[in-house]
PDB file of C-alpha atoms and ligand atoms in Angstrom:
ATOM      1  CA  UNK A1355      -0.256 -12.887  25.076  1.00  0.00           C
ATOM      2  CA  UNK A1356      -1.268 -15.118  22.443  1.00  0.00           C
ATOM      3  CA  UNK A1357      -3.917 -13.654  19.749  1.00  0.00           C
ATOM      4  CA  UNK A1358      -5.822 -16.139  17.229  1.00  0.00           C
ATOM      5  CA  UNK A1359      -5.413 -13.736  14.279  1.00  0.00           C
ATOM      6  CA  UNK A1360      -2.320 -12.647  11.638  1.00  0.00           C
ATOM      7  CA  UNK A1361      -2.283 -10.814   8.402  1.00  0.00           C
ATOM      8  CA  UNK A1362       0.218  -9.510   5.772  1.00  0.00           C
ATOM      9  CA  UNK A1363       0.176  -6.966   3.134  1.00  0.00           C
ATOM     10  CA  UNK A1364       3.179  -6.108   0.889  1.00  0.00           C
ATOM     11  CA  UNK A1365       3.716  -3.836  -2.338  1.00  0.00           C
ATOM     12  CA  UNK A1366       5.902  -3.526  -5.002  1.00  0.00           C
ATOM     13  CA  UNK A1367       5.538   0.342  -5.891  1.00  0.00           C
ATOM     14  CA  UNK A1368       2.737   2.256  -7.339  1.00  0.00           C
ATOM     15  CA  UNK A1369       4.558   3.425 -10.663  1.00  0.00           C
ATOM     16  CA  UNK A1370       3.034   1.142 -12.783  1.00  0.00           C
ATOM     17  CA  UNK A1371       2.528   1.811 -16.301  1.00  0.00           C
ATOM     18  CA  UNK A1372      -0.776   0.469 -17.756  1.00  0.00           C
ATOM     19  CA  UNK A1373      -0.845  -1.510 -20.852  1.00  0.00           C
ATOM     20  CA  UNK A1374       2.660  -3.600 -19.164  1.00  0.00           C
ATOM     21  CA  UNK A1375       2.500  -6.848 -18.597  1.00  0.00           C
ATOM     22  CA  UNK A1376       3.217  -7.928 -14.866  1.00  0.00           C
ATOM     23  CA  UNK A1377       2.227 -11.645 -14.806  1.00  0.00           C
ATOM     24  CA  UNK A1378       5.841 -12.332 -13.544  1.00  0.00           C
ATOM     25  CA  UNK A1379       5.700  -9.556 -10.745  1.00  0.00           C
ATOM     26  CA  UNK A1380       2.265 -10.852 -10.007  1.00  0.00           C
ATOM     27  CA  UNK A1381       3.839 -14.794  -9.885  1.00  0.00           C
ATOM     28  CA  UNK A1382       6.306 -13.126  -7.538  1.00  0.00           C
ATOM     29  CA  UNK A1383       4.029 -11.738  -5.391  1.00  0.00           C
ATOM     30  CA  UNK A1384       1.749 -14.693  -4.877  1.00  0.00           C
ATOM     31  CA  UNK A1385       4.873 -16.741  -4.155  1.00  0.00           C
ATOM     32  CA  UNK A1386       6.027 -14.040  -1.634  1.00  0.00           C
ATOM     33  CA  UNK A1387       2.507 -13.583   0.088  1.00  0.00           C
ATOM     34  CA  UNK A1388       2.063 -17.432   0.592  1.00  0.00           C
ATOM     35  CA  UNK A1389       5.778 -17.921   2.297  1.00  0.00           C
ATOM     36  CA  UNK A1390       4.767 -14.602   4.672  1.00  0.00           C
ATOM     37  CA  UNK A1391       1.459 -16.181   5.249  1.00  0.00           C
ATOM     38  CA  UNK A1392       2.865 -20.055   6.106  1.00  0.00           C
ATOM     39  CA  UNK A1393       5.858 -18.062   7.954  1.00  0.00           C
ATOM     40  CA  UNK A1394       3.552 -15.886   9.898  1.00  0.00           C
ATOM     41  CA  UNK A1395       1.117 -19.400  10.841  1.00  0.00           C
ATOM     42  CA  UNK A1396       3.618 -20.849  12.014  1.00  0.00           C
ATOM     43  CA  UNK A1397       4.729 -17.924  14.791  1.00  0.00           C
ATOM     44  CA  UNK A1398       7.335 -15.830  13.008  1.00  0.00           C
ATOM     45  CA  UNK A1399       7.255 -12.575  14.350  1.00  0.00           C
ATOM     46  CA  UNK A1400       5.729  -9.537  12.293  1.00  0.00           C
ATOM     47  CA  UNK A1401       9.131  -7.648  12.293  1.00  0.00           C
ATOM     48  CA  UNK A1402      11.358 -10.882  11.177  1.00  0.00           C
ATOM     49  CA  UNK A1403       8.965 -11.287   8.419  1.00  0.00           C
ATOM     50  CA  UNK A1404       8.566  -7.751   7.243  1.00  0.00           C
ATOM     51  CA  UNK A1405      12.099  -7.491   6.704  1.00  0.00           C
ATOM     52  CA  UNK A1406      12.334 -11.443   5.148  1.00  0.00           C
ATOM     53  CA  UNK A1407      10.042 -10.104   2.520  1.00  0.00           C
ATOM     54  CA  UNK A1408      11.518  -6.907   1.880  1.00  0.00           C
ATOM     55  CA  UNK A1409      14.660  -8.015   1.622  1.00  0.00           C
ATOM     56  CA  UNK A1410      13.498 -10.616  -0.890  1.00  0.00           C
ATOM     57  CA  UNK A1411      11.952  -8.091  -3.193  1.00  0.00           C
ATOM     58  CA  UNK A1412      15.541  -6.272  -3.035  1.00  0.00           C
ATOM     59  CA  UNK A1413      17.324  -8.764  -4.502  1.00  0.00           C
ATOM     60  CA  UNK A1414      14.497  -9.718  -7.328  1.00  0.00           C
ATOM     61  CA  UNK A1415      15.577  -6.491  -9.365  1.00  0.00           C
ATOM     62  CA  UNK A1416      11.671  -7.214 -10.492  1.00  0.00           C
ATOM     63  CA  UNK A1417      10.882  -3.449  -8.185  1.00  0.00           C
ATOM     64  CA  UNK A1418      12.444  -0.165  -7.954  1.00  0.00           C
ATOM     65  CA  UNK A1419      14.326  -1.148  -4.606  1.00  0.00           C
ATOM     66  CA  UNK A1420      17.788  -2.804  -3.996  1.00  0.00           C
ATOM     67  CA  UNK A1421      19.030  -4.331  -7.026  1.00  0.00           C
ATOM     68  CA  UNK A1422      16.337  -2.861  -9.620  1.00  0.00           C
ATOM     69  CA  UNK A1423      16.778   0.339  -8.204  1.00  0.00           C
ATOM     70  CA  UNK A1424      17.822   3.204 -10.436  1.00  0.00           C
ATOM     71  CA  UNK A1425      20.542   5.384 -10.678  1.00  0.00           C
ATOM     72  CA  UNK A1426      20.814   9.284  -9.397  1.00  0.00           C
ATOM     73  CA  UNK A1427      22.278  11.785 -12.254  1.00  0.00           C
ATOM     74  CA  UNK A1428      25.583  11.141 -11.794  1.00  0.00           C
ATOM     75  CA  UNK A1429      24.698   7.560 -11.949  1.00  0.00           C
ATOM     76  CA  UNK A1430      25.701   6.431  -8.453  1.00  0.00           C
ATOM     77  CA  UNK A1431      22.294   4.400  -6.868  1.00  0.00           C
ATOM     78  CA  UNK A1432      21.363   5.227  -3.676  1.00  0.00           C
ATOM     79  CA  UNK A1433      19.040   3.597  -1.926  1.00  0.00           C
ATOM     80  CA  UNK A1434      16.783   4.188   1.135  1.00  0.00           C
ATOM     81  CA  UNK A1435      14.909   1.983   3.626  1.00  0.00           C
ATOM     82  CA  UNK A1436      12.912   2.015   6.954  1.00  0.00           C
ATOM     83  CA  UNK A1437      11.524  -0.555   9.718  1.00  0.00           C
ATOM     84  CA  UNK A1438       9.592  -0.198  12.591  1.00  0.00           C
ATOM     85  CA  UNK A1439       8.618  -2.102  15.342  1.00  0.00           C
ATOM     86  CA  UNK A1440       4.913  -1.666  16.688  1.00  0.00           C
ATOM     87  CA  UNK A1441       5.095  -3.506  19.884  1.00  0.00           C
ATOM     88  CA  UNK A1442       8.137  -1.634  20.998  1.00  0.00           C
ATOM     89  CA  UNK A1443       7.550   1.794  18.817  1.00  0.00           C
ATOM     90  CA  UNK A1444      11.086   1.665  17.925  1.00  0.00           C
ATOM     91  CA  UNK A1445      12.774   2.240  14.425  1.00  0.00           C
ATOM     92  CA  UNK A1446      15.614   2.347  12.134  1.00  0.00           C
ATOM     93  CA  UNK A1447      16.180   3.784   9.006  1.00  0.00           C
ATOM     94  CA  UNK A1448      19.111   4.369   6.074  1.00  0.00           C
ATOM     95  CA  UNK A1449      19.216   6.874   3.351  1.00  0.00           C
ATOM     96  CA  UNK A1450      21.348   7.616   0.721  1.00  0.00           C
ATOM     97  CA  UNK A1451      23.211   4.395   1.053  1.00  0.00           C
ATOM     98  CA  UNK A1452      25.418   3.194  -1.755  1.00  0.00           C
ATOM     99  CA  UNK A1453      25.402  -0.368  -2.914  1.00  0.00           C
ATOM    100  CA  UNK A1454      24.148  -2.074   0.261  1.00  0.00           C
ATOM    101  CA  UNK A1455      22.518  -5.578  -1.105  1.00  0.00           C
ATOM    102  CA  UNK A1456      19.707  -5.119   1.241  1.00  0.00           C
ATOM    103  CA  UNK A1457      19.209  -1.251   2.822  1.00  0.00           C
ATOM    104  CA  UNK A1458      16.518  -3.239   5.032  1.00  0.00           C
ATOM    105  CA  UNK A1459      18.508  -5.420   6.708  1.00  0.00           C
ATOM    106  CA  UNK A1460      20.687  -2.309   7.508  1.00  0.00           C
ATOM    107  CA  UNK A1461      17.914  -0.508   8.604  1.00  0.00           C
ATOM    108  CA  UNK A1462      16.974  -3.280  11.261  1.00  0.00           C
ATOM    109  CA  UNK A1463      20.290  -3.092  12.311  1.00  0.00           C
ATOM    110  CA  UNK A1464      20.122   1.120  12.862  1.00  0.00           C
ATOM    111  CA  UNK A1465      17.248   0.253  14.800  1.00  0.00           C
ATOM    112  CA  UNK A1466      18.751  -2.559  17.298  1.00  0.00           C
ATOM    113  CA  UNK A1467      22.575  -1.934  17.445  1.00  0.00           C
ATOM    114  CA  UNK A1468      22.672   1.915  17.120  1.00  0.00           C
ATOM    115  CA  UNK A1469      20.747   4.456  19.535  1.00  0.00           C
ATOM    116  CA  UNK A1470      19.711   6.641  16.306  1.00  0.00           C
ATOM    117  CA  UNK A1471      16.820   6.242  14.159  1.00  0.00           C
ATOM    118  CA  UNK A1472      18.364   7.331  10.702  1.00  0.00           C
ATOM    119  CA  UNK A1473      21.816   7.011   9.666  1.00  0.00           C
ATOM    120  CA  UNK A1474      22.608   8.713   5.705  1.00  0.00           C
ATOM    121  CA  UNK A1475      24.865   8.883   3.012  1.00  0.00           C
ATOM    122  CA  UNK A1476      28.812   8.052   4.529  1.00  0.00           C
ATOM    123  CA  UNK A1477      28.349   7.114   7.754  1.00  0.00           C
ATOM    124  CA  UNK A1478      25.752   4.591   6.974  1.00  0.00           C
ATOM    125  CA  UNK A1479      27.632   3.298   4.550  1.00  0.00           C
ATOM    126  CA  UNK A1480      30.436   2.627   7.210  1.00  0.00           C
ATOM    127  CA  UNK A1481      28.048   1.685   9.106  1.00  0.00           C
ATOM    128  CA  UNK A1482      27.064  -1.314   6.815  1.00  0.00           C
ATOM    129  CA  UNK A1483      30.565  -1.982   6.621  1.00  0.00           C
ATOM    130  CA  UNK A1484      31.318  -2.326  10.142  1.00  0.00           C
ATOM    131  CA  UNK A1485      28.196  -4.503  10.577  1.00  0.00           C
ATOM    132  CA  UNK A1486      29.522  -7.010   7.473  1.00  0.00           C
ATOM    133  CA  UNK A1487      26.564  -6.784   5.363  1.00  0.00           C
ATOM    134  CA  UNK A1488      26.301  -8.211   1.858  1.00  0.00           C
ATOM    135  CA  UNK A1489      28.134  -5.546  -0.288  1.00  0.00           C
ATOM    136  CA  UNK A1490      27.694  -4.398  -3.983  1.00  0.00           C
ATOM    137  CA  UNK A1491      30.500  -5.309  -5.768  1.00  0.00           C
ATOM    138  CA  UNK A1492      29.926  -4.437  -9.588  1.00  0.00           C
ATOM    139  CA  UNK A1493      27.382  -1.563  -9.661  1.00  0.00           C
ATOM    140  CA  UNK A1494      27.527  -1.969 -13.551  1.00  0.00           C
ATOM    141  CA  UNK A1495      26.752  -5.394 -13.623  1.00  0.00           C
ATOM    142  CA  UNK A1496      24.308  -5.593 -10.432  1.00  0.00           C
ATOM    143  CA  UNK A1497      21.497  -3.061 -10.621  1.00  0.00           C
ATOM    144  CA  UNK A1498      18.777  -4.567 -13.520  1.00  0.00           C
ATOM    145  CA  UNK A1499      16.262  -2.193 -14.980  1.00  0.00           C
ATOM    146  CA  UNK A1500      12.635  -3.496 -13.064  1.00  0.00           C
ATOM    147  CA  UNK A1501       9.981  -5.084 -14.551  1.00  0.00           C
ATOM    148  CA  UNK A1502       7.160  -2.672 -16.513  1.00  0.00           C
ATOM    149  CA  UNK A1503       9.618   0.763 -16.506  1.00  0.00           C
ATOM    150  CA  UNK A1504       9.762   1.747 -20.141  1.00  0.00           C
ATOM    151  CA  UNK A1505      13.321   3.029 -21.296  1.00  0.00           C
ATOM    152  CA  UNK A1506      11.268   6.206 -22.551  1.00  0.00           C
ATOM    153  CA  UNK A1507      11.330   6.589 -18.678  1.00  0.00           C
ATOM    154  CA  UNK A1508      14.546   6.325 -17.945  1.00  0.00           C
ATOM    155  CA  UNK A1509      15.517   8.746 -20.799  1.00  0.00           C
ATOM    156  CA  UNK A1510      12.928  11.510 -19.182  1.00  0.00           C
ATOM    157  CA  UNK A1511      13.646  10.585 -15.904  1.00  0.00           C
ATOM    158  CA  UNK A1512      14.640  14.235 -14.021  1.00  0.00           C
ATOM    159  CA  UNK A1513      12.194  16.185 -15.904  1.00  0.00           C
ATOM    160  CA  UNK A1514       9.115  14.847 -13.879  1.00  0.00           C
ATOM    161  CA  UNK A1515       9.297  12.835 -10.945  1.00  0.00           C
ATOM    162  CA  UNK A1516       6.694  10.548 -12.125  1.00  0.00           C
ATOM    163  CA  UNK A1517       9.137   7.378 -12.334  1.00  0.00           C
ATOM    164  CA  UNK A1518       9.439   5.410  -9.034  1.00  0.00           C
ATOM    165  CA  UNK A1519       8.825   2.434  -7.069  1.00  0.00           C
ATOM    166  CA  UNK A1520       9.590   1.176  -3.970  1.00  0.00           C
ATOM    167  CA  UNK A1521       9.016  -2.532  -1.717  1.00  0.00           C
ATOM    168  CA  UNK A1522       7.104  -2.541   1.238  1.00  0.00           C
ATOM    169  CA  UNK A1523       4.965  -4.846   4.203  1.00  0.00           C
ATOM    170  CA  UNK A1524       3.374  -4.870   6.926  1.00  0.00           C
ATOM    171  CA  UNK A1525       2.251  -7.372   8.930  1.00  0.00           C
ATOM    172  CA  UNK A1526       0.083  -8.852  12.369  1.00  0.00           C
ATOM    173  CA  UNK A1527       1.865 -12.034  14.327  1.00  0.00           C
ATOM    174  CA  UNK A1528       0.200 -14.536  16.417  1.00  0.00           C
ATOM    175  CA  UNK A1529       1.249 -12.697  19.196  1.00  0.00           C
ATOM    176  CA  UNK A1530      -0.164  -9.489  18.177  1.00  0.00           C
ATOM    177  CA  UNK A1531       2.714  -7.417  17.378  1.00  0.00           C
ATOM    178  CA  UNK A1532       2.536  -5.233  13.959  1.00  0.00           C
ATOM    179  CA  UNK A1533       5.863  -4.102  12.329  1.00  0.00           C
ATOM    180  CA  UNK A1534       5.843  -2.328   8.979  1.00  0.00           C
ATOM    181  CA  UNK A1535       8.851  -1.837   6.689  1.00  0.00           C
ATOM    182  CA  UNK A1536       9.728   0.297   3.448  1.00  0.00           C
ATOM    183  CA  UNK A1537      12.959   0.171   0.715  1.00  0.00           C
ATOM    184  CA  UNK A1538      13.611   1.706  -2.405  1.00  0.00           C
ATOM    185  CA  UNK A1539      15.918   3.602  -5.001  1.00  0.00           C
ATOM    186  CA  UNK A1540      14.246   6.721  -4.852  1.00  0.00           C
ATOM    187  CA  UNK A1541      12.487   9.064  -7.642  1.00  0.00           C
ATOM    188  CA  UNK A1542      14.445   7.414 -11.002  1.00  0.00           C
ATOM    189  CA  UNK A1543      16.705  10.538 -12.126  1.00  0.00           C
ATOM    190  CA  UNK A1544      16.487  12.326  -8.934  1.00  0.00           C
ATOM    191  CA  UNK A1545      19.477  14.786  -7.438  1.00  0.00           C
ATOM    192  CA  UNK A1546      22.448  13.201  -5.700  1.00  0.00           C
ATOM    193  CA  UNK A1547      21.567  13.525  -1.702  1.00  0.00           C
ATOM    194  CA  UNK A1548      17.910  13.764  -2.482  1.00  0.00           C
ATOM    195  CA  UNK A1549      15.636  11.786   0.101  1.00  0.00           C
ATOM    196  CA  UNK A1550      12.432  11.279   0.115  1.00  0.00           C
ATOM    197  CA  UNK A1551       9.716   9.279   2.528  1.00  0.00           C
ATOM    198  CA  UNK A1552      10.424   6.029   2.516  1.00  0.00           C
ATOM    199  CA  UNK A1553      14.065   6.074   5.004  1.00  0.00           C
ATOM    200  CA  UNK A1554      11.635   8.042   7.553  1.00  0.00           C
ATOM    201  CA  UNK A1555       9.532   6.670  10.295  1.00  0.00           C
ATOM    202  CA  UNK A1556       6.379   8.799  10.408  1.00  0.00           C
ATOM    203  CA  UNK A1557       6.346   9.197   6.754  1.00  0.00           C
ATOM    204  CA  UNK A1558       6.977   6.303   4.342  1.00  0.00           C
ATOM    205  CA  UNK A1559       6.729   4.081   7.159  1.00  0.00           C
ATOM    206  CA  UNK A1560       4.847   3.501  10.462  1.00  0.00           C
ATOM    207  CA  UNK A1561       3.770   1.051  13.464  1.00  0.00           C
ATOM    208  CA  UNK A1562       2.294   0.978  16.424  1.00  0.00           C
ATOM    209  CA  UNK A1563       0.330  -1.108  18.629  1.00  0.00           C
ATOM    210  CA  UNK A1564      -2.673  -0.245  16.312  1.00  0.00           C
ATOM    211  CA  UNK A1565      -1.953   0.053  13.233  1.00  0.00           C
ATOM    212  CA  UNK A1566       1.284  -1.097  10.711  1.00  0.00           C
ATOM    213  CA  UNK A1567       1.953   1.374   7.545  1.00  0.00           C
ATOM    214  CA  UNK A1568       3.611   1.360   4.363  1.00  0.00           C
ATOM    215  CA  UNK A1569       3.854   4.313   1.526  1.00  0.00           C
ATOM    216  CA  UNK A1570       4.784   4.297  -2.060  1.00  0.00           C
ATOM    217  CA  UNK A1571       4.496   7.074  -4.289  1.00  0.00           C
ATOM    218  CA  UNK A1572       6.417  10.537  -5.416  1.00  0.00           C
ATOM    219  CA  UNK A1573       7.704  11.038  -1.681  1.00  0.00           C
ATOM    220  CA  UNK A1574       7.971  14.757  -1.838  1.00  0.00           C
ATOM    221  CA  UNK A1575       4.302  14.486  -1.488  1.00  0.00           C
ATOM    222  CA  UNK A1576       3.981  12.099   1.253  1.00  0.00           C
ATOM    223  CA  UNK A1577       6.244  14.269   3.379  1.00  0.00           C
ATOM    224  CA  UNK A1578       4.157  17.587   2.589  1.00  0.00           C
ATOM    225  CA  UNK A1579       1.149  15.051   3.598  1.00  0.00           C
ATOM    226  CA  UNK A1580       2.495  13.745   6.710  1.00  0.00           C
ATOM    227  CA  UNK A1581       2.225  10.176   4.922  1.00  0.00           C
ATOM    228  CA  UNK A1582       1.904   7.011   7.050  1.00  0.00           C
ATOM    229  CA  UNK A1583       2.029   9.563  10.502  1.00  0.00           C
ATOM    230  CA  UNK A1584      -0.991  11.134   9.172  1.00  0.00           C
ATOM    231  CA  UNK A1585      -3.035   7.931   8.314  1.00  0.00           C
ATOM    232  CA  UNK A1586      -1.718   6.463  12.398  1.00  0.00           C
ATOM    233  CA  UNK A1587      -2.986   9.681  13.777  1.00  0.00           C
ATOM    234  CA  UNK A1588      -6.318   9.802  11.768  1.00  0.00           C
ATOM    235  CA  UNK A1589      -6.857   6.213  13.405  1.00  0.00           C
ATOM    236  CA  UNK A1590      -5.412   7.040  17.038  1.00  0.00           C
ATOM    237  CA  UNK A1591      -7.183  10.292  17.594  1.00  0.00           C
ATOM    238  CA  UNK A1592      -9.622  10.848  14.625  1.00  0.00           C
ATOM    239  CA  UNK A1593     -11.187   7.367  15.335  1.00  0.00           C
ATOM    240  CA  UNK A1594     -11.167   6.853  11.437  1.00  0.00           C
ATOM    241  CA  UNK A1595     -11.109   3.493  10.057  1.00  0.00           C
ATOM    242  CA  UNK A1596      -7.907   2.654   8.623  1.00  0.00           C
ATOM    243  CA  UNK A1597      -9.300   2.304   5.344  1.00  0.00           C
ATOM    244  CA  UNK A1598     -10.728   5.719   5.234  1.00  0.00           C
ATOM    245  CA  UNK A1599      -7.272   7.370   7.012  1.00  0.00           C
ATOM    246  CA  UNK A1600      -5.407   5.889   4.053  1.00  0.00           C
ATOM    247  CA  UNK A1601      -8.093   7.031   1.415  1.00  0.00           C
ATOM    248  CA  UNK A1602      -7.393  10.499   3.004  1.00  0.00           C
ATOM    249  CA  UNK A1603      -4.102  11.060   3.452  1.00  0.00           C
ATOM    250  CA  UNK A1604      -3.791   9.948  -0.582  1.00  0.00           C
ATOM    251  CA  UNK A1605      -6.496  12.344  -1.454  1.00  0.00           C
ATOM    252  CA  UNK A1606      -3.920  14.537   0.380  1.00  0.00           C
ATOM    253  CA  UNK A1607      -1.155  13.324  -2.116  1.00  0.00           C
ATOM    254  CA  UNK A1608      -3.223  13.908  -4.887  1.00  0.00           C
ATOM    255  CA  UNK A1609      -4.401  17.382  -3.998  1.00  0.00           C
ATOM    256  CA  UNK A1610      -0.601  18.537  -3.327  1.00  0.00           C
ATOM    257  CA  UNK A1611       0.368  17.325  -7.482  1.00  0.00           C
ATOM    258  CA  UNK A1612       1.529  13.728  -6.324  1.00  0.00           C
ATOM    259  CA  UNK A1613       0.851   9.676  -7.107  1.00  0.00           C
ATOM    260  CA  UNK A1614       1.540   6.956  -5.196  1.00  0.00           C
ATOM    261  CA  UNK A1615       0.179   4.075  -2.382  1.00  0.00           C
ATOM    262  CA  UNK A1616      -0.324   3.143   1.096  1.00  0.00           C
ATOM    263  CA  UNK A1617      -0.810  -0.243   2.466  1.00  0.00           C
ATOM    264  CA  UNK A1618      -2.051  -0.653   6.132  1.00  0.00           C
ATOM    265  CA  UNK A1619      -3.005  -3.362   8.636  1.00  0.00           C
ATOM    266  CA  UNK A1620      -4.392  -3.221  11.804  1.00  0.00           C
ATOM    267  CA  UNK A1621      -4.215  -4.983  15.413  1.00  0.00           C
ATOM    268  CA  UNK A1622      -7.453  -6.926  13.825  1.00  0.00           C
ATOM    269  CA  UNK A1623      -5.526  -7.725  10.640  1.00  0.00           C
ATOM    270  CA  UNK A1624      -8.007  -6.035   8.464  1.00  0.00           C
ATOM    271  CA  UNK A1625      -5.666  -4.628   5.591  1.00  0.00           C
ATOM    272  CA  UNK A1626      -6.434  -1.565   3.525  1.00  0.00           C
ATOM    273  CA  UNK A1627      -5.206  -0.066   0.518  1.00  0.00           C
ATOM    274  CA  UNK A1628      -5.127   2.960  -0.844  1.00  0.00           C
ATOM    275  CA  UNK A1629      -3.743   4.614  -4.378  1.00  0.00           C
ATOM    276  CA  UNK A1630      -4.387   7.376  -7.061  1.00  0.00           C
ATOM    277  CA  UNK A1631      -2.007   6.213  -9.245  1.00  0.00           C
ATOM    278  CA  UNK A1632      -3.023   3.724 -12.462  1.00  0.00           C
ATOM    279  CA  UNK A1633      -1.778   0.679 -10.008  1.00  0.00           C
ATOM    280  CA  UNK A1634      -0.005  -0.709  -6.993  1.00  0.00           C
ATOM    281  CA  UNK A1635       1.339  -4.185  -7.404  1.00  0.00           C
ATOM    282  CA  UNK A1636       0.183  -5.132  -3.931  1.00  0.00           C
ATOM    283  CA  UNK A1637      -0.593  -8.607  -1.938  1.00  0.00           C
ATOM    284  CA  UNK A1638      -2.263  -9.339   1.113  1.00  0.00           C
ATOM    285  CA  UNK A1639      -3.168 -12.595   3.004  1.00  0.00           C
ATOM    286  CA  UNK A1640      -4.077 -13.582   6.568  1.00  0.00           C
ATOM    287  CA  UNK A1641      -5.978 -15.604   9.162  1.00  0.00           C
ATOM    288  CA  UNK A1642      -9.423 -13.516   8.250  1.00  0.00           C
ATOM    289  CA  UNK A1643      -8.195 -11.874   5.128  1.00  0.00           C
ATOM    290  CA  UNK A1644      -8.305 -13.731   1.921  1.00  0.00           C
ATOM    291  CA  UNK A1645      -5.137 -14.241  -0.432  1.00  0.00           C
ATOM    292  CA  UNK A1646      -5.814 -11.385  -3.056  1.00  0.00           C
ATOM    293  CA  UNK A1647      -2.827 -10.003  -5.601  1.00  0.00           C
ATOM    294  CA  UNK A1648      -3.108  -7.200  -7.576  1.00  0.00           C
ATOM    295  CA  UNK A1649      -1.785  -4.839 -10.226  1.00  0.00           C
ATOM    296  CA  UNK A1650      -4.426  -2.436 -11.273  1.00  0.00           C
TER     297      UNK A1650
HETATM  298  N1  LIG B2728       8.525   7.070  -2.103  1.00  0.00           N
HETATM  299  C1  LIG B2728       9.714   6.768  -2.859  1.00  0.00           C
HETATM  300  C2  LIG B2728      10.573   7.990  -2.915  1.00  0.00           C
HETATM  301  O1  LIG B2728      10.063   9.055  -3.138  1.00  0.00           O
HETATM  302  C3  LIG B2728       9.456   6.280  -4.229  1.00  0.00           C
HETATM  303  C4  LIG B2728       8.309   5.326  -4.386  1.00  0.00           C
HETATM  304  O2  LIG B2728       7.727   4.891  -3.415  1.00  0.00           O
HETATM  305  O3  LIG B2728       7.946   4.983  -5.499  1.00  0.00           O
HETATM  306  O4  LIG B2728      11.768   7.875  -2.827  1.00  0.00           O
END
């Protein structure tokens, strides 16, 4: 069926520190938005480009996802990532996965050559193996610090959970499919084996045939909220507005000690966002939805 409308909304984590300077994240975003945008005009499908741009902002090292992701206490990165496919409410995810280039290109992969939903820790990683993704090398000389996190951070990182960041999109195609995708390195200073939202369908990601979701934030949080499952089902059977879903379900966050984002788009492609944290670097653009970038 074809469908006269597209949209596409990314972020690049809400743990933004203000007072930073982010002109080159926000450079990077504009320049991400705009090949999304042209990509998605031109018929590329919502999933394809969800993961294009994800992947993209994983090898940047400008975010807290693929190669600026940050290590766990015994120093070893592992990294998480989701995907889902609205049209065909089907999803893969990877946590825990050691020096995978892109964890959202393996997640695409759980999702089409696997019958799971969520492989972790060594049997993804064999996993990515088997299916000859790009491979991490050098940990030492790979993973960059990201833009804007303060080596005060780093050094405190473990006593709160504040420091994070993850990469996420969602998007609307001409043919009115909606696919959403998440990736990151976790909570900086976090446990070994400690997960949180973003490798989960349901919670740091979502999409169906109405809406398309993406969370960023302390994900202990956003599972005790029900994340980006909560904001669908406010929309499916609350009748909510996604912008309002999104507003609650971080009100939610907040009210349970944590920070953090959403992004959303809809089978309209009306985006929303959503965050009670200082800032989300976040983009959006569409066929009714002007090009807008963001920071604070
Ligand atoms: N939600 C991610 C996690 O808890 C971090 C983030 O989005 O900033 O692993």
């Amino acid at each position: 069926m074809s469908h006269s409308k597209f949209g596409v909304a990314i972020h690049g984590g809400a743990g933004v520190n203000p007072g930073q300077d982010y002109q080159i994240v926000e450079r990077d975003l504009e320049l991400l938005i705009n090949a999304c945008c042209n990509r998605l005009a031109q018929g590329a499908g919502a999933l394809d480009v969800v993961e294009w741009v994800i992947g993209e902002m994983e090898a940047s090292g400008f975010y807290c996802a693929g190669r600026g992701s940050g290590p766990n206490t015994d120093g070893i990165y592992e990294l998480d990532a989701s995907i889902m496919d609205g049209a065909l409410r089907r999803a893969g995810g990877v946590c825990a996965v050691r020096d995978v280039v892109s964890p959202i290109a393996a997640a695409r992969l759980v999702m089409e050559q696997t019958p799971h939903v969520l492989l972790a820790g060594e049997g993804a990683n064999a996993f990515c193996k088997r299916q000859g993704l790009a491979h991490v090398t050098d940990p030492s000389a790979y993973y960059v610090t990201p833009i804007g996190v303060l080596d005060s951070e780093i050094a405190t990182a473990g006593q709160t959970l504040r420091t994070h960041g993850t990469v996420g999109a969602v998007a609307l195609d001409l043919a009115g499919n909606l696919a959403a995708g998440t990736s990151t390195g976790g909570t900086f200073g976090k446990l070994p084996g400690r997960i949180g939202d973003t490798p989960i369908a349901g919670l740091g990601t979502w999409a169906d045939k109405k809406v398309a979701i993406s969370c960023t934030g302390i994900g202990e949080t956003f599972i005790l909220s029900g994340g980006a499952g909560n904001v669908a089902a406010r929309v499916l059977y609350g009748q909510a507005t996604i912008q309002s879903a999104c507003n609650d379900m971080i009100a939610d966050v907040g009210d349970l000690g944590g920070d953090g984002g959403v992004i959303a788009i809809d089978s309209d492609g009306q985006v929303s966002f959503s965050f009670n944290s200082p800032g989300m670097k976040r983009a959006c653009a569409g066929s009714d939805c002007p090009t807008m970038i963001a920071v604070f």
